[in-house]
XYZ file of C-alpha atoms in Angstrom:
249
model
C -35.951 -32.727 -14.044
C -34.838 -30.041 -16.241
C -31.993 -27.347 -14.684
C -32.334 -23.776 -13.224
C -31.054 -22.045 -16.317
C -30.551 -18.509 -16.314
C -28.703 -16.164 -18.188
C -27.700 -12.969 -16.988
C -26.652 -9.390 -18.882
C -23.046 -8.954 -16.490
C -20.654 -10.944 -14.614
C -21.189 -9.144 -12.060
C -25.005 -9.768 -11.660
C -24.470 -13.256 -11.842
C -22.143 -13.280 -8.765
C -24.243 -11.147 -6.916
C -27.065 -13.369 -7.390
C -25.011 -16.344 -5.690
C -24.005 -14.455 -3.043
C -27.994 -14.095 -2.355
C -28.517 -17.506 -2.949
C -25.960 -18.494 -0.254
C -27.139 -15.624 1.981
C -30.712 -17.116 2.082
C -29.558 -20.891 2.389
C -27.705 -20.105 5.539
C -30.378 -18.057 6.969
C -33.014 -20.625 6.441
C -30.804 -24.307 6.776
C -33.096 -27.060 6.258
C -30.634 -28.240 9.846
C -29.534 -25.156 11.957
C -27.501 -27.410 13.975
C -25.173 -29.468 11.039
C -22.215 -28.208 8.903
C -23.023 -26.644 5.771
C -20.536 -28.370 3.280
C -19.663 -26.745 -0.083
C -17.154 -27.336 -2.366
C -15.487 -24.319 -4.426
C -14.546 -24.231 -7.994
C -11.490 -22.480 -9.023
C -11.495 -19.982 -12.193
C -11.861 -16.167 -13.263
C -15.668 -16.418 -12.806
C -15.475 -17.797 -9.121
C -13.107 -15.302 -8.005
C -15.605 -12.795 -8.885
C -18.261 -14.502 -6.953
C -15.816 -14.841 -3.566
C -15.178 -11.306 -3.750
C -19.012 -10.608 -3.371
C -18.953 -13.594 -0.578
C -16.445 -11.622 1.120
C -18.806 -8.851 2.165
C -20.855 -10.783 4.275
C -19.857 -9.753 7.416
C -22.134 -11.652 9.320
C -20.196 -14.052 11.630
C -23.002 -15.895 12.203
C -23.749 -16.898 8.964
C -20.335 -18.770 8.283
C -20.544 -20.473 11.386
C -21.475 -23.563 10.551
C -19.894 -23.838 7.211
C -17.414 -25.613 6.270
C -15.408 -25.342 2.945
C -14.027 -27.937 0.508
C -12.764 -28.192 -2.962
C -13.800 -29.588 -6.289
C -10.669 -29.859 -7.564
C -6.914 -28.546 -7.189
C -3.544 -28.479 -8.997
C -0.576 -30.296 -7.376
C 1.044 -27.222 -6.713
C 1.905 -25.640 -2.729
C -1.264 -23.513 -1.523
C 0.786 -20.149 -1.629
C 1.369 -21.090 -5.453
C -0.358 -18.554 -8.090
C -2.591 -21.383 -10.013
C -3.943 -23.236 -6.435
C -7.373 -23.115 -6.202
C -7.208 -23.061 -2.730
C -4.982 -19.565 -2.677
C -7.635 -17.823 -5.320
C -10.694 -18.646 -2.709
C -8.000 -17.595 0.247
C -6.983 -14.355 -1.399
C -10.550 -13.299 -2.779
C -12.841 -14.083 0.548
C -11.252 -16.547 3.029
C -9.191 -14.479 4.441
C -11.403 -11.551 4.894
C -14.145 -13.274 6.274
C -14.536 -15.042 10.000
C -13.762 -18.501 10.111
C -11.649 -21.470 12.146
C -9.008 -22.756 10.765
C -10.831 -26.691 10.931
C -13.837 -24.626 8.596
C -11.407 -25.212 6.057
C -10.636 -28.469 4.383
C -7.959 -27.580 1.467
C -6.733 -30.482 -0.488
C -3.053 -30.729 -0.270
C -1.682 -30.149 -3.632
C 2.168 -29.822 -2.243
C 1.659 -33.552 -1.060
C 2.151 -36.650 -3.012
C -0.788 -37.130 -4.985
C -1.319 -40.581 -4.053
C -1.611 -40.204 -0.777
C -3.250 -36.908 -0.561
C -6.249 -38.336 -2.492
C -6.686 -40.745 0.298
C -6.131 -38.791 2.505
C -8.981 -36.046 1.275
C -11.369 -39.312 0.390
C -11.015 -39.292 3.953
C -11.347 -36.292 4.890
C -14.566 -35.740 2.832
C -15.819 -39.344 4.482
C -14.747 -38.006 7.971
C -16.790 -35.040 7.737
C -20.092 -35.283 5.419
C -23.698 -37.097 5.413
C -23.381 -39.947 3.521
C -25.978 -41.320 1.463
C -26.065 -44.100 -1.086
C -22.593 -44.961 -0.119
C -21.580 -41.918 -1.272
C -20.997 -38.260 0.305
C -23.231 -35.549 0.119
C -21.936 -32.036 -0.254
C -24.976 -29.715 0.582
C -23.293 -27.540 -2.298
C -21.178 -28.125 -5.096
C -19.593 -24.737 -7.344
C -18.721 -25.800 -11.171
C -17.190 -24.117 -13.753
C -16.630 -25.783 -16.845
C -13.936 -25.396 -19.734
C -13.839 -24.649 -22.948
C -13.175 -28.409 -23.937
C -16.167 -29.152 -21.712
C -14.394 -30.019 -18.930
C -15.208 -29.501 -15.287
C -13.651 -29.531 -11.983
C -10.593 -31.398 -13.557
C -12.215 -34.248 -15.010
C -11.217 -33.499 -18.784
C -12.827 -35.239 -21.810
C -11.423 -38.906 -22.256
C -10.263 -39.069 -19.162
C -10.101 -42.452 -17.167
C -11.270 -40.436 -14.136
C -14.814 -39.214 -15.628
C -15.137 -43.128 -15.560
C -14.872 -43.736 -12.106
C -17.554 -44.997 -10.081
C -16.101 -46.119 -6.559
C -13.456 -43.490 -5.429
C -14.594 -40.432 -4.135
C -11.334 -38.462 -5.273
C -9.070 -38.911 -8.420
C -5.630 -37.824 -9.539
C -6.255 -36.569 -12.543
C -3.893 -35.230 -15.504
C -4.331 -32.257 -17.858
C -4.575 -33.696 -21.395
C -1.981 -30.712 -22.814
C 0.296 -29.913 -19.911
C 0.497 -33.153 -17.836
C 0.017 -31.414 -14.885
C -1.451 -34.025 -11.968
C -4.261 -32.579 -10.222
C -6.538 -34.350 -7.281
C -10.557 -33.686 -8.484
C -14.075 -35.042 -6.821
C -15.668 -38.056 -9.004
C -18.654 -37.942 -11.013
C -20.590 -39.786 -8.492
C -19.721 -37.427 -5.557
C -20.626 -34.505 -7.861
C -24.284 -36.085 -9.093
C -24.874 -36.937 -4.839
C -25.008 -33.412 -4.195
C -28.079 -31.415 -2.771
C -27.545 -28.550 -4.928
C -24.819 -28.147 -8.060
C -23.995 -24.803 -9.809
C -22.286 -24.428 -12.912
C -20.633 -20.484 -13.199
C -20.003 -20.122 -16.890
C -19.358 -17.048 -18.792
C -16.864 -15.667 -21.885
C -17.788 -16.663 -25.557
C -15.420 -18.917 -25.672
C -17.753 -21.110 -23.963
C -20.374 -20.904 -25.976
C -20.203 -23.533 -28.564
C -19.899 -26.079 -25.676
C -23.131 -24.775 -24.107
C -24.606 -25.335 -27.490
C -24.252 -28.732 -27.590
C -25.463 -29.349 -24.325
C -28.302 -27.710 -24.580
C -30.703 -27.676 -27.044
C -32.302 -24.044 -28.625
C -35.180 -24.309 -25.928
C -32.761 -24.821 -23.408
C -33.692 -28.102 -22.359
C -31.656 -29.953 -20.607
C -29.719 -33.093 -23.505
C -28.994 -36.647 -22.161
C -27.251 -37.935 -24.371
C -25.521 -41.185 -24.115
C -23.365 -42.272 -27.869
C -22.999 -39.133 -29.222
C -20.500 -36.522 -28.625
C -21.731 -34.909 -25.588
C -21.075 -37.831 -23.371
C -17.141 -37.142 -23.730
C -17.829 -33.470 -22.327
C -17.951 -34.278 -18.227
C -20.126 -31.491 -18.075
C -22.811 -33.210 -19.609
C -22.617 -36.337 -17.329
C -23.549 -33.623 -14.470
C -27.018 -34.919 -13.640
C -27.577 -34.858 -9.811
C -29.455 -37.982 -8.798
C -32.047 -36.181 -6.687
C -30.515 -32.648 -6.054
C -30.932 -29.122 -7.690
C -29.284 -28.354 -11.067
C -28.606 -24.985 -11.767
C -26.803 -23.767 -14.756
C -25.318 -19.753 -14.739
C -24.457 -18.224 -17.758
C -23.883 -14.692 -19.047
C -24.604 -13.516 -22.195
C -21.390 -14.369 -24.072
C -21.632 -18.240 -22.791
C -25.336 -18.119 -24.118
C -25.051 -16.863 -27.236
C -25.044 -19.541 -29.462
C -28.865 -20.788 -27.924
């Protein structure tokens, strides 16, 4: 099944166009009485999206969610790079939710046991089907080495198959970060990629073709981009792009 691919002329359209999206999945839940689970993505492009999440005002809307991450730097949550503090700052903190709502992974902790510990967490606390969790709702962004959540190109952990969490490293800094698998990602009900700035574009290029069809491709180049090994198994694929992201198609 081919992605939702859309393109839009702003930044700001784009994130105000997930905020309806979210609006409308929490007025109509396919279970009024179960958690919503998402996971958030860090980046420039999500921040802009939180900020528009942040006006909802209506408590009973974020009642039953309940917020996770995709990824995060091993860094303390009041540190200026945490994902966690970016999604605090821009809308957490400003909107009406308990404390248990959210589930931040604890980058200040040893990384070896705090990706047990989330694995956990994540087990604790979601549906799980085919042995695997199932986030109702995952946010991606993706970098400009293809890259997404922090699963980087070459990486042992775009290769795992039986954790649901990974310490991962950044191939150019070294810095240890704690990301969702591959097969935690692809079990979602509903993935969406945020990805705008030109200096995207020539990644987007080579996933997609000039029709914008969706590639699979399995011994050429774009299987070492992680974004390309996003294929939920039976979930919705949607793929958000401004203009400067989409300009090579």
């Amino acid at each position: 099944m081919n992605p939702d691919f859309r393109i839009f002329n702003h930044i700001q359209t784009l994130a105000e166009t997930v905020k309806h999206d979210l609006i409308s999945v929490l007025r109509n839940p396919t279970s009024p009485t179960q958690a919503f689970n998402i996971a958030l993505a860090g980046g420039s492009t999500p921040r802009t999206i939180y900020e528009q999440w942040a006006m909802i005002q209506d408590d009973s809307l974020w009642s039953k969610v309940h917020f996770f991450w995709g990824d995060e730097r091993c860094v303390p949550p009041d540190h200026d790079e945490s994902n966690y503090k970016m999604a605090y700052d821009s809308f957490l903190s400003r909107i009406d939710v308990e404390e248990d709502q959210i589930h931040r992974i604890h980058g200040e902790e040893n990384p070896e046991a705090e990706v047990q510990r989330y694995a956990h967490e994540i087990k604790s606390h979601l549906q799980i089907s085919n042995n695997t969790p199932k986030f109702d709702w995952i946010l991606l962004g993706m970098g400009t080495d293809g890259h997404t959540a922090s699963l980087f190109p070459n990486s042992p952990a775009v290769k795992e198959q039986q954790l649901y969490c990974v310490i991962a490293q950044h191939p150019q800094t070294g810095q240890k970060r704690i990301s969702l698998t591959l097969p935690v990602i692809n079990n979602a009900k509903k993935i969406t990629f945020l990805v705008t700035g030109e200096d995207k574009a020539q990644i987007i290029s080579e996933i997609f073709s000039h029709t914008g069809e969706f590639t699979v491709a399995k011994k050429n180049k774009l299987s070492n981009y992680p974004a390309a090994q996003v294929k939920p198994q039976s979930g919705i694929l949607q793929w958000y792009l401004d203009e400067a992201a989409s300009s090579l198609l």
